[in-house]
């Protein structure tokens, strides 16, 4: 490297550091201080310092991930103040303001409800690898994978949300079947199972979700048929034999999809309903859901 190239490189790196400090200061500003003008000034800094767009994006992503949980707490505080002042329903201007704030802080929520903040916090707190969770939540993948399910659950469209859950699970089940010996595929499947569970849990206020089903399974002495009766997937049917003993035959009493209650008034753990969509249901439940939420 020539002396001239070395000087240019050092000068560029110095400008990168200046932009980094400016971006950090702006992120730490209060909600009311973060104006359109201040954001425009930030963008002008990039041009004034002669920085490449890809380098600027890398700087911003590094800082966003570093301060993600702090930014999430900050957003929650600002959100609460705004909602207490403006109330529901949110008007277009407030939604635009919240969206801008989410984008700037790198907090990619699926909506503008308090539940959406709770969901992201739970995903981070229940993740074994918080850095991986933050990488995922700050990427476009989170919205791509779960925006539709969130919309359906937020609007209490339980039947449609159940169908979307089935579609998400099918994608990963197919991947597992294609690559059964790949441990990373199974790890990813368990990760998605947990996110789906959190969405169902939060929007049903604790009535539905995989972990709720697992709790009922445990309280049913881990008997799959008893569990299915307790959550309303199977009718409590008994037949009398010739010697008057009572036994519940395996083939009787199972409810079809048409008999499932897609309502918040359904029994706890009733949804999401997956029995009709999986082969070897009992094995899958015990070896996946039961172990995941143990």
PDB file of C-alpha atoms in Angstrom:
ATOM      1  CA  UNK A   1       0.000   0.000   0.000  1.00  0.00           C
ATOM      2  CA  UNK A   2       1.372   3.402  -0.976  1.00  0.00           C
ATOM      3  CA  UNK A   3       1.662   6.312   1.447  1.00  0.00           C
ATOM      4  CA  UNK A   4      -1.165   8.087  -0.360  1.00  0.00           C
ATOM      5  CA  UNK A   5      -3.445   5.033  -0.119  1.00  0.00           C
ATOM      6  CA  UNK A   6      -2.616   4.661   3.565  1.00  0.00           C
ATOM      7  CA  UNK A   7      -3.525   8.298   4.246  1.00  0.00           C
ATOM      8  CA  UNK A   8      -6.823   7.940   2.367  1.00  0.00           C
ATOM      9  CA  UNK A   9      -7.640   4.750   4.263  1.00  0.00           C
ATOM     10  CA  UNK A  10      -6.920   6.369   7.639  1.00  0.00           C
ATOM     11  CA  UNK A  11      -8.948   9.440   6.668  1.00  0.00           C
ATOM     12  CA  UNK A  12     -11.898   7.256   5.631  1.00  0.00           C
ATOM     13  CA  UNK A  13     -11.723   5.253   8.866  1.00  0.00           C
ATOM     14  CA  UNK A  14     -11.649   8.487  10.861  1.00  0.00           C
ATOM     15  CA  UNK A  15     -14.823   9.616   9.092  1.00  0.00           C
ATOM     16  CA  UNK A  16     -16.422   6.242   9.824  1.00  0.00           C
ATOM     17  CA  UNK A  17     -15.693   6.736  13.522  1.00  0.00           C
ATOM     18  CA  UNK A  18     -17.196  10.246  13.409  1.00  0.00           C
ATOM     19  CA  UNK A  19     -20.384   8.900  11.861  1.00  0.00           C
ATOM     20  CA  UNK A  20     -20.542   6.121  14.445  1.00  0.00           C
ATOM     21  CA  UNK A  21     -20.363   8.619  17.319  1.00  0.00           C
ATOM     22  CA  UNK A  22     -22.990  10.846  15.682  1.00  0.00           C
ATOM     23  CA  UNK A  23     -25.347   7.909  15.191  1.00  0.00           C
ATOM     24  CA  UNK A  24     -24.922   6.749  18.796  1.00  0.00           C
ATOM     25  CA  UNK A  25     -25.677  10.246  20.116  1.00  0.00           C
ATOM     26  CA  UNK A  26     -28.792  10.472  17.975  1.00  0.00           C
ATOM     27  CA  UNK A  27     -30.038   7.068  19.133  1.00  0.00           C
ATOM     28  CA  UNK A  28     -29.781   8.205  22.744  1.00  0.00           C
ATOM     29  CA  UNK A  29     -31.905  11.297  22.182  1.00  0.00           C
ATOM     30  CA  UNK A  30     -35.370  11.489  23.713  1.00  0.00           C
ATOM     31  CA  UNK A  31     -38.389  10.699  21.559  1.00  0.00           C
ATOM     32  CA  UNK A  32     -39.433  14.349  21.200  1.00  0.00           C
ATOM     33  CA  UNK A  33     -35.906  15.407  20.223  1.00  0.00           C
ATOM     34  CA  UNK A  34     -35.731  12.963  17.340  1.00  0.00           C
ATOM     35  CA  UNK A  35     -37.150  15.126  14.567  1.00  0.00           C
ATOM     36  CA  UNK A  36     -37.301  14.805  10.806  1.00  0.00           C
ATOM     37  CA  UNK A  37     -34.569  17.446  10.683  1.00  0.00           C
ATOM     38  CA  UNK A  38     -32.207  15.496  12.954  1.00  0.00           C
ATOM     39  CA  UNK A  39     -32.691  12.331  10.892  1.00  0.00           C
ATOM     40  CA  UNK A  40     -32.112  14.305   7.670  1.00  0.00           C
ATOM     41  CA  UNK A  41     -28.909  15.699   9.195  1.00  0.00           C
ATOM     42  CA  UNK A  42     -27.789  12.145   9.906  1.00  0.00           C
ATOM     43  CA  UNK A  43     -28.249  11.181   6.279  1.00  0.00           C
ATOM     44  CA  UNK A  44     -26.395  14.330   5.196  1.00  0.00           C
ATOM     45  CA  UNK A  45     -23.497  13.315   7.442  1.00  0.00           C
ATOM     46  CA  UNK A  46     -23.015  10.209   5.322  1.00  0.00           C
ATOM     47  CA  UNK A  47     -22.682  12.283   2.149  1.00  0.00           C
ATOM     48  CA  UNK A  48     -20.605  14.997   3.793  1.00  0.00           C
ATOM     49  CA  UNK A  49     -18.128  12.449   5.172  1.00  0.00           C
ATOM     50  CA  UNK A  50     -17.985  10.644   1.826  1.00  0.00           C
ATOM     51  CA  UNK A  51     -19.034   7.268   3.221  1.00  0.00           C
ATOM     52  CA  UNK A  52     -20.330   4.326   1.223  1.00  0.00           C
ATOM     53  CA  UNK A  53     -23.926   3.264   1.868  1.00  0.00           C
ATOM     54  CA  UNK A  54     -22.930  -0.325   2.695  1.00  0.00           C
ATOM     55  CA  UNK A  55     -20.387   0.903   5.274  1.00  0.00           C
ATOM     56  CA  UNK A  56     -22.952   3.192   6.889  1.00  0.00           C
ATOM     57  CA  UNK A  57     -25.464   0.357   7.067  1.00  0.00           C
ATOM     58  CA  UNK A  58     -22.879  -1.900   8.719  1.00  0.00           C
ATOM     59  CA  UNK A  59     -22.128   0.777  11.343  1.00  0.00           C
ATOM     60  CA  UNK A  60     -25.807   1.313  12.102  1.00  0.00           C
ATOM     61  CA  UNK A  61     -26.504  -2.423  12.373  1.00  0.00           C
ATOM     62  CA  UNK A  62     -23.577  -2.889  14.744  1.00  0.00           C
ATOM     63  CA  UNK A  63     -24.856  -0.143  17.059  1.00  0.00           C
ATOM     64  CA  UNK A  64     -28.489  -1.255  16.795  1.00  0.00           C
ATOM     65  CA  UNK A  65     -27.593  -4.796  17.886  1.00  0.00           C
ATOM     66  CA  UNK A  66     -25.347  -3.506  20.663  1.00  0.00           C
ATOM     67  CA  UNK A  67     -28.110  -1.367  22.162  1.00  0.00           C
ATOM     68  CA  UNK A  68     -31.091  -3.477  21.067  1.00  0.00           C
ATOM     69  CA  UNK A  69     -32.514  -4.287  24.488  1.00  0.00           C
ATOM     70  CA  UNK A  70     -31.865  -0.759  25.754  1.00  0.00           C
ATOM     71  CA  UNK A  71     -33.588   0.630  22.657  1.00  0.00           C
ATOM     72  CA  UNK A  72     -36.517  -1.732  23.176  1.00  0.00           C
ATOM     73  CA  UNK A  73     -36.952  -0.500  26.751  1.00  0.00           C
ATOM     74  CA  UNK A  74     -36.673   3.078  25.518  1.00  0.00           C
ATOM     75  CA  UNK A  75     -39.293   2.482  22.838  1.00  0.00           C
ATOM     76  CA  UNK A  76     -41.635   0.849  25.365  1.00  0.00           C
ATOM     77  CA  UNK A  77     -41.339   3.843  27.685  1.00  0.00           C
ATOM     78  CA  UNK A  78     -41.981   6.288  24.848  1.00  0.00           C
ATOM     79  CA  UNK A  79     -44.847   4.149  23.528  1.00  0.00           C
ATOM     80  CA  UNK A  80     -46.515   4.098  26.957  1.00  0.00           C
ATOM     81  CA  UNK A  81     -46.283   7.879  27.316  1.00  0.00           C
ATOM     82  CA  UNK A  82     -47.698   8.401  23.841  1.00  0.00           C
ATOM     83  CA  UNK A  83     -50.591   5.985  24.361  1.00  0.00           C
ATOM     84  CA  UNK A  84     -51.425   7.491  27.749  1.00  0.00           C
ATOM     85  CA  UNK A  85     -51.569  10.892  26.091  1.00  0.00           C
ATOM     86  CA  UNK A  86     -53.310  10.030  22.811  1.00  0.00           C
ATOM     87  CA  UNK A  87     -55.231   6.842  23.677  1.00  0.00           C
ATOM     88  CA  UNK A  88     -56.658   4.288  21.266  1.00  0.00           C
ATOM     89  CA  UNK A  89     -57.420   3.969  18.409  1.00  0.00           C
ATOM     90  CA  UNK A  90     -54.152   5.336  17.062  1.00  0.00           C
ATOM     91  CA  UNK A  91     -54.462   7.843  14.253  1.00  0.00           C
ATOM     92  CA  UNK A  92     -52.388   7.735  11.082  1.00  0.00           C
ATOM     93  CA  UNK A  93     -49.965  10.398  12.309  1.00  0.00           C
ATOM     94  CA  UNK A  94     -49.200   8.521  15.553  1.00  0.00           C
ATOM     95  CA  UNK A  95     -48.698   5.231  13.687  1.00  0.00           C
ATOM     96  CA  UNK A  96     -46.310   6.963  11.268  1.00  0.00           C
ATOM     97  CA  UNK A  97     -44.381   8.416  14.217  1.00  0.00           C
ATOM     98  CA  UNK A  98     -44.131   5.033  15.941  1.00  0.00           C
ATOM     99  CA  UNK A  99     -43.087   3.330  12.714  1.00  0.00           C
ATOM    100  CA  UNK A 100     -40.342   5.889  12.148  1.00  0.00           C
ATOM    101  CA  UNK A 101     -39.105   5.421  15.708  1.00  0.00           C
ATOM    102  CA  UNK A 102     -39.093   1.628  15.346  1.00  0.00           C
ATOM    103  CA  UNK A 103     -37.107   1.850  12.133  1.00  0.00           C
ATOM    104  CA  UNK A 104     -34.558   4.261  13.544  1.00  0.00           C
ATOM    105  CA  UNK A 105     -33.969   2.288  16.751  1.00  0.00           C
ATOM    106  CA  UNK A 106     -33.850  -0.965  14.790  1.00  0.00           C
ATOM    107  CA  UNK A 107     -36.725  -2.341  16.855  1.00  0.00           C
ATOM    108  CA  UNK A 108     -38.707  -4.236  14.229  1.00  0.00           C
ATOM    109  CA  UNK A 109     -42.016  -4.999  15.886  1.00  0.00           C
ATOM    110  CA  UNK A 110     -44.909  -6.655  14.078  1.00  0.00           C
ATOM    111  CA  UNK A 111     -47.406  -3.970  15.010  1.00  0.00           C
ATOM    112  CA  UNK A 112     -48.232  -0.983  17.170  1.00  0.00           C
ATOM    113  CA  UNK A 113     -49.774  -2.696  20.186  1.00  0.00           C
ATOM    114  CA  UNK A 114     -48.349  -3.239  23.642  1.00  0.00           C
ATOM    115  CA  UNK A 115     -48.521  -6.988  22.924  1.00  0.00           C
ATOM    116  CA  UNK A 116     -45.979  -6.597  20.122  1.00  0.00           C
ATOM    117  CA  UNK A 117     -43.414  -5.245  22.581  1.00  0.00           C
ATOM    118  CA  UNK A 118     -44.116  -8.118  24.998  1.00  0.00           C
ATOM    119  CA  UNK A 119     -43.649 -10.656  22.179  1.00  0.00           C
ATOM    120  CA  UNK A 120     -40.192  -9.387  21.223  1.00  0.00           C
ATOM    121  CA  UNK A 121     -39.076  -9.229  24.870  1.00  0.00           C
ATOM    122  CA  UNK A 122     -40.234 -12.793  25.461  1.00  0.00           C
ATOM    123  CA  UNK A 123     -38.437 -14.050  22.353  1.00  0.00           C
ATOM    124  CA  UNK A 124     -35.181 -12.554  23.651  1.00  0.00           C
ATOM    125  CA  UNK A 125     -35.647 -13.640  27.268  1.00  0.00           C
ATOM    126  CA  UNK A 126     -36.536 -17.251  26.414  1.00  0.00           C
ATOM    127  CA  UNK A 127     -33.788 -17.667  23.826  1.00  0.00           C
ATOM    128  CA  UNK A 128     -30.727 -19.692  24.769  1.00  0.00           C
ATOM    129  CA  UNK A 129     -28.673 -17.491  22.445  1.00  0.00           C
ATOM    130  CA  UNK A 130     -29.734 -13.881  22.941  1.00  0.00           C
ATOM    131  CA  UNK A 131     -27.343 -12.560  20.291  1.00  0.00           C
ATOM    132  CA  UNK A 132     -28.893 -14.900  17.717  1.00  0.00           C
ATOM    133  CA  UNK A 133     -32.374 -13.781  18.749  1.00  0.00           C
ATOM    134  CA  UNK A 134     -31.429 -10.109  18.378  1.00  0.00           C
ATOM    135  CA  UNK A 135     -29.865 -10.773  14.960  1.00  0.00           C
ATOM    136  CA  UNK A 136     -33.117 -12.391  13.838  1.00  0.00           C
ATOM    137  CA  UNK A 137     -35.393  -9.729  15.361  1.00  0.00           C
ATOM    138  CA  UNK A 138     -33.414  -6.870  13.824  1.00  0.00           C
ATOM    139  CA  UNK A 139     -33.516  -8.460  10.364  1.00  0.00           C
ATOM    140  CA  UNK A 140     -36.276  -8.464   7.758  1.00  0.00           C
ATOM    141  CA  UNK A 141     -36.816 -12.208   8.315  1.00  0.00           C
ATOM    142  CA  UNK A 142     -38.894 -11.731  11.485  1.00  0.00           C
ATOM    143  CA  UNK A 143     -41.498  -9.633   9.689  1.00  0.00           C
ATOM    144  CA  UNK A 144     -41.440 -11.891   6.620  1.00  0.00           C
ATOM    145  CA  UNK A 145     -41.989 -15.045   8.694  1.00  0.00           C
ATOM    146  CA  UNK A 146     -44.575 -13.839  11.204  1.00  0.00           C
ATOM    147  CA  UNK A 147     -46.334 -10.650  10.093  1.00  0.00           C
ATOM    148  CA  UNK A 148     -49.316 -12.556   8.703  1.00  0.00           C
ATOM    149  CA  UNK A 149     -49.740 -14.695  11.832  1.00  0.00           C
ATOM    150  CA  UNK A 150     -49.496 -11.613  14.048  1.00  0.00           C
ATOM    151  CA  UNK A 151     -52.143  -9.783  12.009  1.00  0.00           C
ATOM    152  CA  UNK A 152     -54.541 -12.719  12.305  1.00  0.00           C
ATOM    153  CA  UNK A 153     -54.008 -13.214  16.040  1.00  0.00           C
ATOM    154  CA  UNK A 154     -54.229  -9.483  16.774  1.00  0.00           C
ATOM    155  CA  UNK A 155     -57.592  -9.352  14.986  1.00  0.00           C
ATOM    156  CA  UNK A 156     -58.782 -12.527  16.791  1.00  0.00           C
ATOM    157  CA  UNK A 157     -59.154 -14.519  13.563  1.00  0.00           C
ATOM    158  CA  UNK A 158     -58.396 -17.776  15.343  1.00  0.00           C
ATOM    159  CA  UNK A 159     -59.301 -20.163  12.524  1.00  0.00           C
ATOM    160  CA  UNK A 160     -57.186 -18.315   9.979  1.00  0.00           C
ATOM    161  CA  UNK A 161     -54.333 -18.021  12.501  1.00  0.00           C
ATOM    162  CA  UNK A 162     -54.499 -21.780  13.045  1.00  0.00           C
ATOM    163  CA  UNK A 163     -54.226 -22.329   9.283  1.00  0.00           C
ATOM    164  CA  UNK A 164     -51.231 -19.987   9.056  1.00  0.00           C
ATOM    165  CA  UNK A 165     -49.587 -21.821  11.963  1.00  0.00           C
ATOM    166  CA  UNK A 166     -50.081 -25.075  10.064  1.00  0.00           C
ATOM    167  CA  UNK A 167     -48.445 -23.559   6.968  1.00  0.00           C
ATOM    168  CA  UNK A 168     -45.402 -22.401   8.950  1.00  0.00           C
ATOM    169  CA  UNK A 169     -45.012 -25.795  10.625  1.00  0.00           C
ATOM    170  CA  UNK A 170     -45.385 -27.628   7.306  1.00  0.00           C
ATOM    171  CA  UNK A 171     -42.456 -25.689   5.865  1.00  0.00           C
ATOM    172  CA  UNK A 172     -40.149 -26.886   8.622  1.00  0.00           C
ATOM    173  CA  UNK A 173     -41.519 -30.430   8.730  1.00  0.00           C
ATOM    174  CA  UNK A 174     -40.751 -30.760   5.013  1.00  0.00           C
ATOM    175  CA  UNK A 175     -37.225 -29.467   5.659  1.00  0.00           C
ATOM    176  CA  UNK A 176     -36.757 -32.023   8.440  1.00  0.00           C
ATOM    177  CA  UNK A 177     -37.980 -34.839   6.173  1.00  0.00           C
ATOM    178  CA  UNK A 178     -35.574 -33.756   3.430  1.00  0.00           C
ATOM    179  CA  UNK A 179     -32.597 -33.416   5.798  1.00  0.00           C
ATOM    180  CA  UNK A 180     -33.367 -35.681   8.785  1.00  0.00           C
ATOM    181  CA  UNK A 181     -29.742 -35.911   9.914  1.00  0.00           C
ATOM    182  CA  UNK A 182     -29.109 -32.157   9.966  1.00  0.00           C
ATOM    183  CA  UNK A 183     -29.192 -30.979  13.617  1.00  0.00           C
ATOM    184  CA  UNK A 184     -29.359 -27.303  12.602  1.00  0.00           C
ATOM    185  CA  UNK A 185     -32.701 -27.901  10.897  1.00  0.00           C
ATOM    186  CA  UNK A 186     -34.152 -29.319  14.118  1.00  0.00           C
ATOM    187  CA  UNK A 187     -32.716 -26.453  16.158  1.00  0.00           C
ATOM    188  CA  UNK A 188     -34.330 -23.980  13.771  1.00  0.00           C
ATOM    189  CA  UNK A 189     -37.652 -25.842  14.009  1.00  0.00           C
ATOM    190  CA  UNK A 190     -37.605 -25.653  17.813  1.00  0.00           C
ATOM    191  CA  UNK A 191     -36.793 -21.946  17.586  1.00  0.00           C
ATOM    192  CA  UNK A 192     -39.815 -21.331  15.342  1.00  0.00           C
ATOM    193  CA  UNK A 193     -42.031 -23.472  17.603  1.00  0.00           C
ATOM    194  CA  UNK A 194     -41.156 -21.172  20.494  1.00  0.00           C
ATOM    195  CA  UNK A 195     -41.899 -17.987  18.529  1.00  0.00           C
ATOM    196  CA  UNK A 196     -45.276 -19.355  17.403  1.00  0.00           C
ATOM    197  CA  UNK A 197     -46.047 -20.278  21.001  1.00  0.00           C
ATOM    198  CA  UNK A 198     -45.239 -16.766  22.238  1.00  0.00           C
ATOM    199  CA  UNK A 199     -47.502 -15.180  19.616  1.00  0.00           C
ATOM    200  CA  UNK A 200     -50.425 -17.444  20.541  1.00  0.00           C
ATOM    201  CA  UNK A 201     -49.810 -17.021  24.264  1.00  0.00           C
ATOM    202  CA  UNK A 202     -49.646 -13.225  24.235  1.00  0.00           C
ATOM    203  CA  UNK A 203     -52.612 -12.603  21.945  1.00  0.00           C
ATOM    204  CA  UNK A 204     -54.845 -15.137  23.736  1.00  0.00           C
ATOM    205  CA  UNK A 205     -53.755 -13.749  27.137  1.00  0.00           C
ATOM    206  CA  UNK A 206     -52.369 -17.121  28.175  1.00  0.00           C
ATOM    207  CA  UNK A 207     -55.244 -19.377  27.040  1.00  0.00           C
ATOM    208  CA  UNK A 208     -53.615 -20.904  23.963  1.00  0.00           C
ATOM    209  CA  UNK A 209     -50.179 -21.996  22.771  1.00  0.00           C
ATOM    210  CA  UNK A 210     -47.868 -24.992  22.816  1.00  0.00           C
ATOM    211  CA  UNK A 211     -46.573 -24.395  26.332  1.00  0.00           C
ATOM    212  CA  UNK A 212     -50.169 -24.250  27.618  1.00  0.00           C
ATOM    213  CA  UNK A 213     -50.800 -27.594  25.908  1.00  0.00           C
ATOM    214  CA  UNK A 214     -47.655 -28.988  27.457  1.00  0.00           C
ATOM    215  CA  UNK A 215     -48.745 -27.883  30.963  1.00  0.00           C
ATOM    216  CA  UNK A 216     -52.103 -29.615  30.490  1.00  0.00           C
ATOM    217  CA  UNK A 217     -50.326 -32.711  29.139  1.00  0.00           C
ATOM    218  CA  UNK A 218     -48.237 -32.887  32.331  1.00  0.00           C
ATOM    219  CA  UNK A 219     -51.298 -32.394  34.551  1.00  0.00           C
ATOM    220  CA  UNK A 220     -52.953 -35.234  32.580  1.00  0.00           C
ATOM    221  CA  UNK A 221     -50.205 -37.611  33.808  1.00  0.00           C
ATOM    222  CA  UNK A 222     -48.675 -37.435  30.310  1.00  0.00           C
ATOM    223  CA  UNK A 223     -51.528 -39.538  28.920  1.00  0.00           C
ATOM    224  CA  UNK A 224     -52.156 -38.293  25.377  1.00  0.00           C
ATOM    225  CA  UNK A 225     -55.817 -39.345  25.261  1.00  0.00           C
ATOM    226  CA  UNK A 226     -56.592 -37.791  28.642  1.00  0.00           C
ATOM    227  CA  UNK A 227     -54.793 -34.638  27.524  1.00  0.00           C
ATOM    228  CA  UNK A 228     -56.854 -34.549  24.311  1.00  0.00           C
ATOM    229  CA  UNK A 229     -60.072 -34.848  26.322  1.00  0.00           C
ATOM    230  CA  UNK A 230     -58.996 -32.073  28.682  1.00  0.00           C
ATOM    231  CA  UNK A 231     -58.342 -29.588  25.888  1.00  0.00           C
ATOM    232  CA  UNK A 232     -61.481 -30.528  23.948  1.00  0.00           C
ATOM    233  CA  UNK A 233     -59.966 -32.479  21.041  1.00  0.00           C
ATOM    234  CA  UNK A 234     -61.630 -35.720  22.108  1.00  0.00           C
ATOM    235  CA  UNK A 235     -65.039 -36.415  23.558  1.00  0.00           C
ATOM    236  CA  UNK A 236     -65.188 -38.338  26.802  1.00  0.00           C
ATOM    237  CA  UNK A 237     -66.708 -41.529  25.399  1.00  0.00           C
ATOM    238  CA  UNK A 238     -66.994 -44.837  27.266  1.00  0.00           C
ATOM    239  CA  UNK A 239     -68.344 -48.192  26.103  1.00  0.00           C
ATOM    240  CA  UNK A 240     -69.598 -51.062  28.256  1.00  0.00           C
ATOM    241  CA  UNK A 241     -68.317 -54.541  27.554  1.00  0.00           C
ATOM    242  CA  UNK A 242     -70.243 -57.736  28.254  1.00  0.00           C
ATOM    243  CA  UNK A 243     -68.844 -57.977  31.768  1.00  0.00           C
ATOM    244  CA  UNK A 244     -69.826 -54.325  32.405  1.00  0.00           C
ATOM    245  CA  UNK A 245     -66.257 -53.083  32.666  1.00  0.00           C
ATOM    246  CA  UNK A 246     -65.652 -49.693  31.134  1.00  0.00           C
ATOM    247  CA  UNK A 247     -62.994 -48.848  28.573  1.00  0.00           C
ATOM    248  CA  UNK A 248     -62.388 -45.926  26.164  1.00  0.00           C
ATOM    249  CA  UNK A 249     -61.672 -47.291  22.670  1.00  0.00           C
ATOM    250  CA  UNK A 250     -58.913 -45.507  20.747  1.00  0.00           C
ATOM    251  CA  UNK A 251     -61.000 -45.048  17.615  1.00  0.00           C
ATOM    252  CA  UNK A 252     -63.908 -43.261  19.265  1.00  0.00           C
ATOM    253  CA  UNK A 253     -64.598 -39.693  20.250  1.00  0.00           C
ATOM    254  CA  UNK A 254     -61.892 -37.859  18.309  1.00  0.00           C
ATOM    255  CA  UNK A 255     -63.156 -34.534  16.979  1.00  0.00           C
ATOM    256  CA  UNK A 256     -62.727 -33.506  13.366  1.00  0.00           C
ATOM    257  CA  UNK A 257     -61.442 -30.084  12.337  1.00  0.00           C
ATOM    258  CA  UNK A 258     -65.049 -29.000  11.761  1.00  0.00           C
ATOM    259  CA  UNK A 259     -65.826 -29.649  15.435  1.00  0.00           C
ATOM    260  CA  UNK A 260     -62.928 -27.591  16.766  1.00  0.00           C
ATOM    261  CA  UNK A 261     -63.816 -24.272  18.448  1.00  0.00           C
ATOM    262  CA  UNK A 262     -61.940 -21.407  16.838  1.00  0.00           C
ATOM    263  CA  UNK A 263     -62.918 -18.981  19.562  1.00  0.00           C
ATOM    264  CA  UNK A 264     -61.385 -17.376  22.649  1.00  0.00           C
ATOM    265  CA  UNK A 265     -64.107 -19.233  24.583  1.00  0.00           C
ATOM    266  CA  UNK A 266     -62.594 -22.611  23.637  1.00  0.00           C
ATOM    267  CA  UNK A 267     -61.055 -24.685  26.461  1.00  0.00           C
ATOM    268  CA  UNK A 268     -57.558 -23.692  27.543  1.00  0.00           C
ATOM    269  CA  UNK A 269     -54.947 -25.292  25.283  1.00  0.00           C
ATOM    270  CA  UNK A 270     -57.546 -25.987  22.566  1.00  0.00           C
ATOM    271  CA  UNK A 271     -55.536 -23.972  20.032  1.00  0.00           C
ATOM    272  CA  UNK A 272     -53.461 -24.181  17.970  1.00  0.00           C
ATOM    273  CA  UNK A 273     -55.103 -27.364  16.704  1.00  0.00           C
ATOM    274  CA  UNK A 274     -52.555 -29.561  14.941  1.00  0.00           C
ATOM    275  CA  UNK A 275     -53.829 -33.126  15.454  1.00  0.00           C
ATOM    276  CA  UNK A 276     -55.285 -33.536  11.957  1.00  0.00           C
ATOM    277  CA  UNK A 277     -52.129 -32.190  10.302  1.00  0.00           C
ATOM    278  CA  UNK A 278     -49.496 -34.582  11.646  1.00  0.00           C
ATOM    279  CA  UNK A 279     -48.754 -38.284  11.454  1.00  0.00           C
ATOM    280  CA  UNK A 280     -47.609 -40.085  14.596  1.00  0.00           C
ATOM    281  CA  UNK A 281     -49.097 -37.227  16.621  1.00  0.00           C
ATOM    282  CA  UNK A 282     -48.435 -38.596  20.089  1.00  0.00           C
ATOM    283  CA  UNK A 283     -44.758 -39.250  19.310  1.00  0.00           C
ATOM    284  CA  UNK A 284     -44.267 -35.766  17.851  1.00  0.00           C
ATOM    285  CA  UNK A 285     -45.930 -34.106  20.818  1.00  0.00           C
ATOM    286  CA  UNK A 286     -43.969 -35.992  23.463  1.00  0.00           C
ATOM    287  CA  UNK A 287     -40.613 -35.684  21.702  1.00  0.00           C
ATOM    288  CA  UNK A 288     -40.904 -32.103  20.503  1.00  0.00           C
ATOM    289  CA  UNK A 289     -43.355 -29.912  22.376  1.00  0.00           C
ATOM    290  CA  UNK A 290     -43.067 -31.672  25.736  1.00  0.00           C
ATOM    291  CA  UNK A 291     -39.261 -31.584  25.672  1.00  0.00           C
ATOM    292  CA  UNK A 292     -39.049 -28.024  24.308  1.00  0.00           C
ATOM    293  CA  UNK A 293     -41.112 -26.509  27.122  1.00  0.00           C
ATOM    294  CA  UNK A 294     -39.759 -28.721  29.885  1.00  0.00           C
TER     295      UNK A 294
END
